[in-house]
XYZ file of C-alpha atoms in Angstrom:
732
model
C 61.904 2.867 12.443
C 62.478 1.383 15.936
C 59.515 0.311 18.041
C 59.046 0.476 21.830
C 56.214 -1.049 23.905
C 55.405 -0.426 27.485
C 53.199 1.002 30.261
C 53.189 4.773 31.049
C 54.479 5.123 34.589
C 54.325 8.903 34.634
C 53.572 11.871 32.361
C 56.467 14.185 33.314
C 55.508 17.118 31.018
C 52.891 17.894 28.328
C 52.503 21.128 26.406
C 48.746 21.373 25.756
C 49.183 23.817 22.845
C 51.493 21.726 20.702
C 51.138 18.218 22.177
C 54.792 17.904 23.031
C 55.142 15.223 25.830
C 57.813 13.758 28.110
C 56.746 10.357 29.480
C 58.397 7.775 31.775
C 57.702 4.296 30.340
C 58.072 0.874 31.872
C 59.456 -0.662 28.662
C 58.901 -4.386 27.988
C 61.794 -5.087 25.634
C 65.527 -4.720 25.785
C 66.751 -1.131 25.600
C 70.146 0.490 24.781
C 72.708 0.761 27.562
C 71.979 3.794 29.816
C 68.410 4.221 28.594
C 66.760 3.224 31.850
C 66.818 5.438 34.954
C 67.369 4.139 38.497
C 63.679 3.011 38.579
C 64.166 1.046 35.336
C 62.080 3.454 33.267
C 62.715 4.905 29.828
C 62.180 8.547 28.805
C 59.950 9.009 25.736
C 59.626 12.473 24.048
C 57.592 13.723 21.094
C 54.272 15.181 19.929
C 51.470 12.749 20.801
C 47.870 12.596 22.099
C 47.255 13.012 25.775
C 48.094 9.740 27.547
C 47.787 8.937 31.255
C 49.663 6.746 33.677
C 48.820 3.158 33.367
C 48.118 3.146 29.599
C 49.806 0.511 27.449
C 51.424 2.071 24.346
C 53.469 1.189 21.278
C 55.782 3.841 19.978
C 57.536 4.177 16.610
C 60.656 6.371 16.382
C 64.350 6.332 17.144
C 66.789 6.345 20.020
C 68.544 9.676 20.475
C 71.316 10.928 22.723
C 70.410 14.247 24.305
C 73.379 16.348 25.485
C 71.607 17.244 28.705
C 69.149 14.360 29.420
C 71.002 11.343 27.990
C 69.453 8.447 26.051
C 65.789 9.034 25.081
C 63.299 7.506 22.689
C 61.944 10.139 20.256
C 58.468 9.059 19.174
C 57.193 9.745 15.702
C 53.998 7.611 16.190
C 52.136 6.535 19.322
C 49.505 3.836 19.327
C 47.519 2.976 22.463
C 47.079 -0.718 23.218
C 43.941 -2.048 24.976
C 44.568 -2.431 28.733
C 45.214 -6.109 29.508
C 43.044 -7.667 32.170
C 41.208 -6.107 35.080
C 44.410 -4.899 36.675
C 45.383 -3.070 33.515
C 41.979 -1.443 33.241
C 42.095 -0.321 36.902
C 45.512 1.214 36.353
C 44.302 2.954 33.235
C 41.140 4.475 34.859
C 43.064 5.712 37.888
C 45.886 7.221 35.809
C 44.449 10.704 35.606
C 41.678 10.322 32.962
C 39.262 12.203 35.255
C 39.851 14.096 38.407
C 38.133 12.286 41.275
C 38.792 8.762 40.036
C 41.594 7.296 42.016
C 42.661 3.697 42.595
C 39.752 2.891 44.966
C 37.034 4.294 42.658
C 38.701 2.567 39.636
C 38.670 -0.779 41.551
C 34.928 -0.363 42.326
C 34.163 0.248 38.609
C 36.188 -2.779 37.494
C 34.744 -4.994 40.237
C 31.250 -4.124 39.039
C 31.806 -4.364 35.238
C 34.732 -6.637 35.057
C 36.455 -7.188 31.751
C 33.520 -5.403 30.062
C 34.404 -2.023 31.604
C 35.818 -0.504 28.419
C 32.844 -1.831 26.415
C 30.497 -0.082 28.871
C 32.445 3.218 28.467
C 32.139 2.912 24.667
C 28.671 1.594 24.191
C 26.616 2.151 27.354
C 28.098 5.003 29.400
C 24.776 5.594 31.065
C 25.356 2.402 33.052
C 28.250 4.074 34.949
C 25.611 5.530 37.376
C 25.283 2.039 38.801
C 28.587 2.658 40.481
C 29.260 6.463 40.326
C 27.266 9.490 41.160
C 25.759 11.082 37.981
C 28.177 14.039 37.745
C 31.232 11.816 37.965
C 29.765 9.263 35.639
C 29.107 11.974 33.080
C 32.605 13.402 33.399
C 34.188 9.927 32.901
C 32.057 9.263 29.799
C 32.881 12.667 28.338
C 36.588 12.344 28.978
C 36.577 8.828 27.471
C 34.748 10.080 24.370
C 37.024 13.097 23.866
C 40.153 11.001 24.393
C 38.938 8.353 22.001
C 37.940 10.905 19.377
C 41.395 12.552 19.605
C 43.217 9.250 19.458
C 41.154 7.829 16.611
C 41.717 11.029 14.693
C 45.486 11.139 15.271
C 45.872 7.467 14.538
C 43.815 7.818 11.399
C 46.012 10.745 10.192
C 49.281 8.914 11.025
C 48.062 5.939 9.034
C 47.886 8.343 6.046
C 51.528 9.309 6.584
C 50.970 12.523 8.646
C 53.506 13.295 11.266
C 52.448 13.402 14.940
C 53.061 17.118 15.125
C 51.034 17.856 12.020
C 48.243 15.476 13.015
C 47.972 17.361 16.317
C 47.644 20.648 14.420
C 44.991 19.274 12.081
C 42.959 17.878 15.008
C 43.121 21.153 16.882
C 41.776 22.943 13.799
C 39.046 20.448 12.813
C 38.189 18.781 16.107
C 35.581 16.109 15.948
C 35.185 16.669 12.191
C 38.740 15.628 11.503
C 38.086 12.148 10.149
C 34.855 12.879 8.170
C 36.325 16.064 6.684
C 39.620 14.513 5.631
C 37.847 11.419 4.225
C 35.440 13.575 2.173
C 38.109 15.905 0.729
C 41.716 15.665 1.930
C 42.765 18.452 -0.425
C 40.963 21.024 1.768
C 43.838 20.594 4.216
C 45.908 22.718 1.909
C 43.600 25.706 2.468
C 42.691 25.153 6.129
C 45.929 23.995 7.793
C 49.026 26.170 7.927
C 52.045 24.040 6.966
C 50.167 21.737 4.554
C 50.388 22.663 0.978
C 48.714 21.073 -1.950
C 51.479 18.516 -2.557
C 51.345 17.262 1.004
C 47.505 17.157 0.898
C 47.765 15.351 -2.422
C 50.070 12.747 -0.938
C 47.588 12.135 1.933
C 44.813 11.749 -0.627
C 46.966 9.150 -2.587
C 47.517 7.252 0.632
C 43.720 7.179 1.051
C 43.250 5.842 -2.517
C 41.537 8.916 -3.951
C 41.470 8.998 -7.781
C 43.852 11.321 -9.514
C 41.054 12.769 -11.747
C 38.750 13.587 -8.830
C 37.077 16.988 -9.382
C 38.037 18.103 -5.877
C 41.690 17.373 -6.730
C 41.486 19.357 -9.978
C 39.877 22.322 -8.274
C 42.436 22.239 -5.451
C 45.244 22.021 -8.084
C 43.892 25.126 -9.837
C 43.809 27.053 -6.622
C 47.298 25.915 -5.729
C 48.671 26.785 -9.110
C 47.231 30.276 -8.792
C 48.422 30.597 -5.241
C 51.926 29.647 -6.415
C 51.803 32.381 -9.050
C 50.890 34.937 -6.415
C 53.870 33.773 -4.371
C 56.010 34.591 -7.481
C 54.663 38.113 -7.370
C 51.672 37.968 -9.755
C 48.261 39.353 -8.601
C 46.427 37.227 -11.175
C 47.082 34.606 -13.810
C 46.100 34.743 -17.508
C 43.623 31.901 -18.044
C 45.870 30.018 -20.490
C 48.899 30.189 -18.184
C 46.789 29.027 -15.207
C 45.498 25.985 -17.114
C 48.979 25.120 -18.326
C 50.538 25.468 -14.885
C 47.790 23.423 -13.276
C 48.015 20.697 -15.907
C 51.636 20.312 -15.290
C 51.235 20.210 -11.489
C 48.441 17.648 -11.651
C 49.952 15.587 -14.465
C 46.533 16.078 -16.122
C 46.284 15.521 -19.925
C 42.490 16.086 -20.133
C 42.417 19.783 -20.859
C 38.655 19.804 -21.276
C 38.095 18.370 -17.838
C 40.428 20.963 -16.313
C 38.772 23.753 -18.140
C 35.337 22.526 -17.026
C 36.505 22.427 -13.370
C 37.858 26.008 -13.769
C 34.412 27.126 -15.026
C 32.748 25.528 -12.098
C 35.192 27.287 -9.740
C 34.337 30.619 -11.373
C 30.665 30.019 -11.188
C 30.873 29.170 -7.405
C 33.184 32.303 -6.942
C 35.985 30.068 -5.616
C 37.977 31.921 -8.277
C 37.255 35.298 -10.063
C 37.469 36.193 -13.726
C 37.956 39.755 -14.897
C 37.125 40.057 -18.593
C 38.336 43.718 -18.679
C 41.900 42.851 -17.735
C 43.781 40.713 -20.288
C 47.332 39.596 -21.123
C 47.830 38.669 -24.800
C 44.107 38.274 -25.136
C 43.836 35.952 -22.065
C 41.415 37.094 -19.411
C 42.702 37.486 -15.814
C 41.864 34.853 -13.205
C 42.206 35.867 -9.530
C 41.955 34.360 -6.134
C 39.005 36.284 -4.559
C 41.153 37.966 -1.880
C 43.587 39.387 -4.470
C 40.797 40.661 -6.806
C 39.179 42.413 -3.868
C 42.502 43.968 -2.813
C 43.327 45.202 -6.260
C 39.885 46.624 -7.132
C 39.601 48.281 -3.692
C 43.144 49.739 -3.846
C 42.424 51.271 -7.258
C 39.139 52.748 -6.121
C 40.547 54.222 -3.030
C 43.567 55.662 -4.776
C 41.246 57.450 -7.117
C 39.122 58.687 -4.254
C 42.143 59.898 -2.404
C 43.405 61.822 -5.380
C 39.950 63.459 -5.967
C 39.183 64.434 -2.376
C 40.131 68.091 -1.538
C 42.221 68.582 1.623
C 42.705 71.551 3.982
C 46.455 70.756 3.986
C 46.671 71.489 0.229
C 44.794 74.763 0.787
C 47.177 75.837 3.554
C 50.177 74.891 1.380
C 48.931 77.056 -1.487
C 48.977 80.072 0.871
C 52.466 79.341 2.208
C 55.434 81.611 1.362
C 57.824 78.955 0.134
C 60.514 81.535 -0.638
C 60.849 82.153 3.071
C 60.267 78.549 4.336
C 62.768 76.775 2.126
C 65.830 78.710 3.244
C 64.651 78.204 6.814
C 64.838 74.384 6.365
C 68.550 74.619 5.475
C 70.660 73.089 8.339
C 74.355 72.858 9.167
C 74.125 69.033 8.758
C 72.047 68.941 5.604
C 73.086 72.066 3.709
C 70.984 73.792 1.110
C 68.174 71.750 -0.473
C 68.543 71.058 -4.159
C 65.804 71.997 -6.659
C 64.774 68.362 -6.759
C 64.459 68.177 -3.000
C 62.500 71.426 -2.825
C 60.185 70.087 -5.443
C 59.504 66.982 -3.315
C 58.672 69.153 -0.327
C 56.188 71.232 -2.240
C 54.625 68.205 -3.968
C 53.967 66.383 -0.770
C 52.262 69.432 0.802
C 50.313 70.445 -2.298
C 49.354 67.069 -3.804
C 47.325 64.260 -2.291
C 49.523 61.472 -3.555
C 53.301 61.805 -3.977
C 56.263 59.520 -4.584
C 59.890 60.236 -3.618
C 62.369 57.840 -5.185
C 66.151 57.776 -5.802
C 69.260 55.705 -5.326
C 71.805 55.745 -2.516
C 73.494 59.078 -1.803
C 70.821 61.196 -3.530
C 69.495 62.716 -0.257
C 66.268 60.860 0.336
C 66.741 61.048 4.149
C 67.483 64.823 4.029
C 64.534 65.351 1.805
C 62.359 63.378 4.128
C 63.403 65.512 7.060
C 62.562 68.633 5.012
C 59.158 67.171 4.185
C 58.379 66.490 7.800
C 59.478 69.964 8.874
C 57.345 71.593 6.099
C 54.334 69.545 7.113
C 54.817 70.523 10.766
C 55.095 74.196 9.761
C 51.650 73.711 8.214
C 50.392 72.316 11.543
C 49.762 68.957 9.924
C 49.612 65.795 12.032
C 52.058 63.276 10.441
C 52.610 59.596 10.879
C 55.604 57.643 9.671
C 55.613 53.951 8.921
C 57.452 51.199 7.048
C 56.615 47.559 6.036
C 59.150 45.952 8.507
C 60.277 46.553 12.005
C 63.897 46.991 10.929
C 62.988 49.595 8.322
C 60.762 51.359 10.881
C 63.610 51.599 13.405
C 65.872 53.026 10.669
C 63.204 55.522 9.654
C 62.867 56.636 13.304
C 66.609 57.095 13.690
C 66.915 58.993 10.389
C 63.977 61.303 10.887
C 64.226 61.866 14.658
C 60.501 61.094 14.895
C 58.581 58.058 16.053
C 57.879 55.496 13.384
C 56.085 52.127 13.394
C 55.387 49.151 11.098
C 52.356 49.460 8.923
C 50.793 46.589 10.848
C 51.248 48.391 14.221
C 50.001 51.666 12.832
C 46.853 49.879 11.700
C 46.402 48.082 15.009
C 46.768 44.546 13.670
C 46.076 41.524 15.922
C 45.989 37.886 14.701
C 42.527 37.327 16.199
C 40.814 40.578 15.124
C 42.692 41.628 12.012
C 43.265 45.361 11.375
C 41.673 47.669 13.922
C 41.952 50.715 11.652
C 39.808 50.740 8.487
C 37.207 52.850 6.700
C 34.965 52.653 9.766
C 37.781 53.568 12.206
C 40.216 55.594 10.068
C 43.634 56.911 11.042
C 43.533 60.402 12.666
C 46.121 62.288 10.579
C 46.688 64.838 7.848
C 49.661 63.135 6.133
C 51.130 59.676 6.107
C 54.758 58.963 5.027
C 55.556 55.351 4.075
C 59.260 54.510 3.745
C 60.702 51.419 1.911
C 57.580 51.493 -0.224
C 59.085 49.078 -2.803
C 58.600 46.317 -0.227
C 54.830 46.781 0.112
C 52.718 44.123 -1.477
C 49.265 44.741 -2.842
C 47.339 43.200 0.108
C 49.128 45.351 2.713
C 48.731 48.487 0.533
C 45.024 47.783 0.237
C 44.631 47.574 3.997
C 46.636 50.805 4.418
C 44.338 52.693 1.972
C 41.261 51.408 3.692
C 42.469 53.109 6.937
C 43.554 56.327 5.309
C 41.123 59.280 5.477
C 40.166 60.455 1.924
C 41.348 63.954 2.752
C 44.783 62.910 3.954
C 48.018 63.129 1.962
C 50.145 60.107 1.157
C 53.889 60.124 0.419
C 55.539 56.856 -0.707
C 59.322 56.850 -0.322
C 61.549 54.162 -1.793
C 63.982 53.086 -4.430
C 61.945 51.869 -7.421
C 65.105 50.276 -8.914
C 65.351 47.768 -6.082
C 63.705 44.384 -6.098
C 59.871 44.471 -5.878
C 57.985 43.224 -2.860
C 58.196 39.552 -1.815
C 54.366 39.455 -1.860
C 52.278 39.835 -4.998
C 52.071 43.170 -6.819
C 54.436 45.941 -7.838
C 52.875 48.769 -5.895
C 55.529 51.420 -6.090
C 56.161 50.977 -9.762
C 52.408 50.847 -10.419
C 51.655 54.028 -8.444
C 54.386 55.803 -10.410
C 53.023 54.468 -13.744
C 49.329 55.170 -13.102
C 49.589 58.941 -13.501
C 47.838 59.830 -10.211
C 50.955 60.675 -8.219
C 53.409 63.580 -8.343
C 56.720 61.815 -8.673
C 60.073 63.116 -7.589
C 63.134 61.150 -8.719
C 66.287 62.328 -6.986
C 69.396 61.961 -9.173
C 72.023 64.311 -7.818
C 74.665 62.473 -5.786
C 76.008 64.547 -2.980
C 79.816 65.056 -2.801
C 80.315 63.286 0.519
C 78.698 60.118 -0.930
C 80.248 60.449 -4.365
C 83.553 59.333 -2.935
C 82.041 56.172 -1.586
C 82.810 53.067 -3.740
C 79.453 51.555 -2.541
C 77.371 54.554 -3.674
C 79.270 55.230 -6.916
C 79.266 51.549 -7.921
C 75.598 51.214 -7.026
C 74.776 53.950 -9.511
C 77.114 52.421 -12.163
C 75.343 49.060 -11.704
C 71.967 50.646 -11.934
C 73.006 52.273 -15.275
C 74.334 48.863 -16.544
C 78.016 49.821 -16.208
C 80.687 47.633 -14.760
C 81.545 48.672 -11.161
C 85.114 49.820 -10.319
C 86.890 46.744 -9.118
C 90.346 48.197 -8.522
C 90.378 47.170 -4.812
C 91.852 50.410 -3.499
C 93.199 49.747 -0.014
C 91.302 52.743 1.467
C 88.164 51.782 -0.422
C 84.950 50.249 0.701
C 84.130 48.044 -2.392
C 86.255 45.002 -3.144
C 86.180 42.055 -5.551
C 87.840 38.736 -4.976
C 88.332 36.519 -8.098
C 87.307 32.910 -7.218
C 85.399 29.986 -8.688
C 82.714 27.459 -7.665
C 85.330 25.097 -6.102
C 86.872 27.731 -3.862
C 84.066 30.186 -3.194
C 82.630 28.588 -0.029
C 86.061 28.473 1.544
C 86.684 32.072 0.463
C 83.440 33.261 1.945
C 84.102 31.447 5.234
C 87.618 32.918 5.374
C 86.348 36.492 4.751
C 83.657 36.273 7.372
C 85.548 34.289 10.055
C 89.074 35.797 9.731
C 89.949 38.358 7.069
C 87.266 41.006 7.529
C 87.235 40.841 11.378
C 91.025 41.136 11.488
C 91.217 43.939 8.928
C 88.209 46.052 9.903
C 87.434 44.906 13.431
C 84.048 43.652 12.433
C 82.057 41.174 14.524
C 81.572 38.107 12.226
C 78.218 37.266 13.778
C 76.538 40.660 14.049
C 78.268 43.000 11.636
C 78.894 40.880 8.528
C 76.000 39.563 6.417
C 76.445 37.114 3.568
C 73.822 37.603 0.790
C 73.570 35.174 -2.085
C 71.439 35.068 -5.241
C 69.918 31.585 -4.965
C 69.396 28.738 -2.534
C 70.678 25.675 -4.455
C 74.096 24.809 -5.796
C 77.636 24.616 -4.471
C 77.656 28.399 -3.823
C 73.983 28.659 -2.804
C 72.411 29.836 0.393
C 71.859 26.326 1.740
C 75.475 25.313 1.242
C 76.854 28.556 2.615
C 74.694 28.417 5.650
C 75.921 24.817 6.430
C 79.556 25.970 6.033
C 79.186 29.137 7.995
C 77.305 27.432 10.752
C 80.135 24.804 11.064
C 82.801 27.547 10.986
C 81.181 30.102 13.362
C 79.146 27.837 15.616
C 80.560 24.386 15.325
C 81.047 23.569 18.956
C 79.712 20.023 19.304
C 79.143 20.475 22.957
C 76.289 22.922 22.241
C 72.673 21.568 22.343
C 71.443 20.536 18.859
C 67.801 19.923 17.695
C 66.875 18.272 14.469
C 63.429 19.414 13.119
C 62.128 18.528 9.712
C 65.495 17.651 8.418
C 67.008 20.935 9.636
C 69.619 21.253 12.305
C 69.346 24.062 15.027
C 72.164 24.673 17.467
C 72.392 26.937 20.466
C 74.220 30.006 19.186
C 72.859 29.823 15.695
C 72.085 32.987 13.819
C 68.404 32.765 12.685
C 65.924 34.890 10.743
C 62.183 35.226 11.275
C 60.426 34.351 7.972
C 56.887 35.597 8.608
C 55.252 38.306 10.744
C 54.374 37.093 14.224
C 52.477 39.798 15.956
C 52.088 37.891 19.250
C 55.866 37.894 19.522
C 56.165 41.328 17.944
C 58.752 40.039 15.415
C 58.655 40.467 11.673
C 59.651 38.788 8.513
C 63.430 39.478 8.146
C 64.255 40.127 11.811
C 67.544 38.365 12.863
C 68.414 36.924 16.166
C 70.369 34.077 17.905
C 69.305 30.854 19.516
C 70.154 31.345 23.168
C 69.139 27.904 24.468
C 67.317 24.675 23.484
C 64.966 23.384 26.061
C 63.816 19.780 25.452
C 61.570 19.715 28.574
C 59.668 22.942 27.638
C 59.713 21.835 23.993
C 61.290 24.798 22.243
C 63.987 27.355 21.645
C 64.808 30.560 23.477
C 65.806 33.087 20.824
C 67.249 36.565 21.422
C 65.969 39.296 18.977
C 66.714 42.958 19.544
C 67.654 42.266 23.137
C 64.401 40.423 23.874
C 64.204 36.766 24.898
C 61.462 34.935 22.862
C 60.348 31.370 23.234
C 59.651 29.364 20.104
C 57.938 25.982 20.448
C 59.122 23.203 18.132
C 56.146 23.668 15.880
C 57.206 27.360 15.408
C 60.609 26.369 14.150
C 59.238 26.566 10.617
C 59.175 30.370 11.088
C 62.992 30.421 11.496
C 65.705 30.037 8.863
C 69.475 29.845 9.322
C 70.679 33.417 8.584
C 74.411 33.095 8.260
C 73.654 33.628 4.501
C 70.299 35.054 3.347
C 68.631 35.830 -0.027
C 68.615 39.357 -1.496
C 64.800 39.516 -1.090
C 65.079 38.786 2.659
C 67.689 41.543 3.050
C 65.320 44.296 1.805
C 64.686 46.959 4.397
C 67.880 46.122 6.310
C 71.358 47.602 6.418
C 74.513 45.836 7.561
C 77.968 47.263 8.308
C 79.480 44.811 5.814
C 77.982 42.674 3.000
C 79.686 39.706 1.327
C 77.962 38.622 -1.852
C 79.270 35.611 -3.752
C 78.457 35.949 -7.517
C 79.231 33.182 -9.971
C 78.058 32.206 -13.414
C 76.484 29.144 -11.783
C 73.891 31.650 -10.365
C 72.880 32.571 -13.933
C 69.169 31.895 -13.308
C 69.045 34.692 -10.678
C 71.654 37.150 -12.061
C 69.718 40.348 -12.503
C 70.768 43.922 -12.351
C 68.294 44.892 -9.657
C 69.200 41.940 -7.542
C 72.859 43.005 -7.469
C 71.939 46.652 -7.022
C 69.650 45.782 -4.031
C 72.255 43.561 -2.350
C 75.126 45.993 -2.400
C 72.975 48.921 -1.269
C 72.302 46.961 1.976
C 75.982 47.717 3.018
C 76.844 50.696 5.195
C 80.620 50.472 5.269
C 81.940 47.588 3.182
C 81.079 45.347 0.220
C 83.068 42.290 -0.876
C 82.128 40.278 -3.970
C 83.917 36.926 -4.214
C 83.098 35.609 -7.624
C 83.807 36.224 -11.372
C 83.676 39.331 -13.582
C 81.645 37.297 -16.092
C 78.915 36.785 -13.507
C 78.829 40.521 -12.758
C 78.563 41.194 -16.452
C 75.712 38.679 -16.748
C 73.798 40.499 -13.985
C 74.353 43.909 -15.612
C 73.062 42.763 -19.053
C 69.929 41.269 -17.550
C 67.841 44.395 -16.887
C 64.469 42.741 -17.601
C 62.499 43.781 -14.619
C 60.458 40.612 -13.771
C 57.059 41.104 -15.415
C 54.376 40.800 -12.766
C 50.773 40.313 -13.747
C 48.993 43.246 -12.136
C 45.805 45.090 -13.048
C 46.251 48.037 -10.722
C 47.379 50.524 -13.364
C 44.688 49.450 -15.817
C 41.980 49.812 -13.084
C 43.157 53.225 -12.021
C 43.325 54.482 -15.597
C 39.880 53.050 -16.330
C 38.521 54.839 -13.265
C 40.030 58.116 -14.433
C 38.680 57.709 -17.921
C 35.248 56.839 -16.612
């Protein structure tokens, strides 16, 4: 790491929210050619504490060449040096520390206290009234104390190996308690600070010399192990599995010590044990928020099913023999018996599920359901887990639709506006893409649903389950409370589609038709691990645009089974970025080992309600602004600004995972499938990926890999107690 010392001549820019600064420095040492401006000053950029003109600093970092601003020093660490001599102290005090203290006032202070000025500020600030009026003396003392607190905290954190940006975030969250809180228990950072997981907190603790067998570490490791299992889709962990996972994570051989800490965590309600829910005789251990969500969801589903509704009573009096023919349209044709059953079930039963594969008429059925409900004078709301799915639902139904979060009035500061005390005002709620709903979101939805309302869940139960914990759609079908309609008839206009017919063949474990008919929409390209990246790049950049007139950036989506490996998502993103956006003249920003370039295709990876963007939304980096400290990203025609610290919300999206494609549709899908992907080759993963395509599917890979995926029909077992709770509630 290079070092740079000097005096701050000017603070050109500072973002108060993320600490990103641009400084002009009067550097003391030799600098690279072209680094100094006409005034002989060097530009320093980076996340750092607030500094003022006149301060002496030492930076650690590297020299960079910015395409727009030339040679700069990018600081990773910034250490203030004591002002040297009375002149240095005067320059420091007049540099903007407090409004009202300019050069003359600073000179008076230093003339009075001399070289002891900083000691007076630190140890006897009340003496400042000997020179200044009380209000100004108090302002100077408070500014000094706040600045010193911030600097000490940031320097302390950087000494423990924390980056400047992350140190800034920790200090913003913990304030004056930063140093004592981290010294007492550095592992709490994993729970309190977004972006610091257990492993990073554990590294900080090691740097501080904390013992590996500390009880605080074992407890944090247990919570982290359980949290990791929820990220894998489990709502709880069997006790034995949790202890085994935590022991491996912590490299802890003392099973008795770990079990004792688990018992303490249960007694303090940091974790929750449910004796009535077991897996192979092992009791269930929950994080408290997931235990509450599951028990509440089960209770509210039971209450929903038991509560009578005026809508059911009106549906019982309806002449269906007259209504059903009236719902037949020129576009949709006559409803099948399956579809008619779904209409009647939604109107007559409090809880219904509509499921089926592509081409089975879910959209037509949904339109019929809405028309039937409107005939019954019911107020109906439509929603979906993601913004993309909500837009598709609105287009398909001809009605307004929203995300679940928007329907419930979510805000980051206040949470969900709609709940049991402020329920939704409706008679029926239709939720599309229900396979994507995790248990937490389902729980919040049920809290806001009036007990007398009807709930229809629509989705393809054979697709991948939600990214978040739980298996809501499958559990609701299995619990016995819902009236379930599974559409199976494939309509003639869709039966001729290779995408639709092959999707159903895959779902039944049969090899798809790979005859590559010229007029078809489903193609297979035999390739291997050495050639697949070049083949994918060729398809996206040249072959498919030339043959089908597709826009390689906006109409073709590459979906891969896993991140690592020669044909993984990471390698494909790197190759596709170079092929489709490799102009070296475009601005580039390196953040956390990742490269972002103006023009890059990026995906939002978590819901951001302030920006009104959601997990899975795709956009393009329009510009990189070093002065403002962030990216300008275009999503759905809107220009959004992302600060550097928010870059962790974005991923390169030239190639994405199957899970991240859920709820979306693309004109064309390219899915490389090789035996090297064996760890992730599953039937429902292949099925989900190809059903994202509207017009074209191309699979570069091997027939052996397709066969491996077809044979692996073991739906990933997720530990969930929802069905058991519902059935116990019904039995009781």
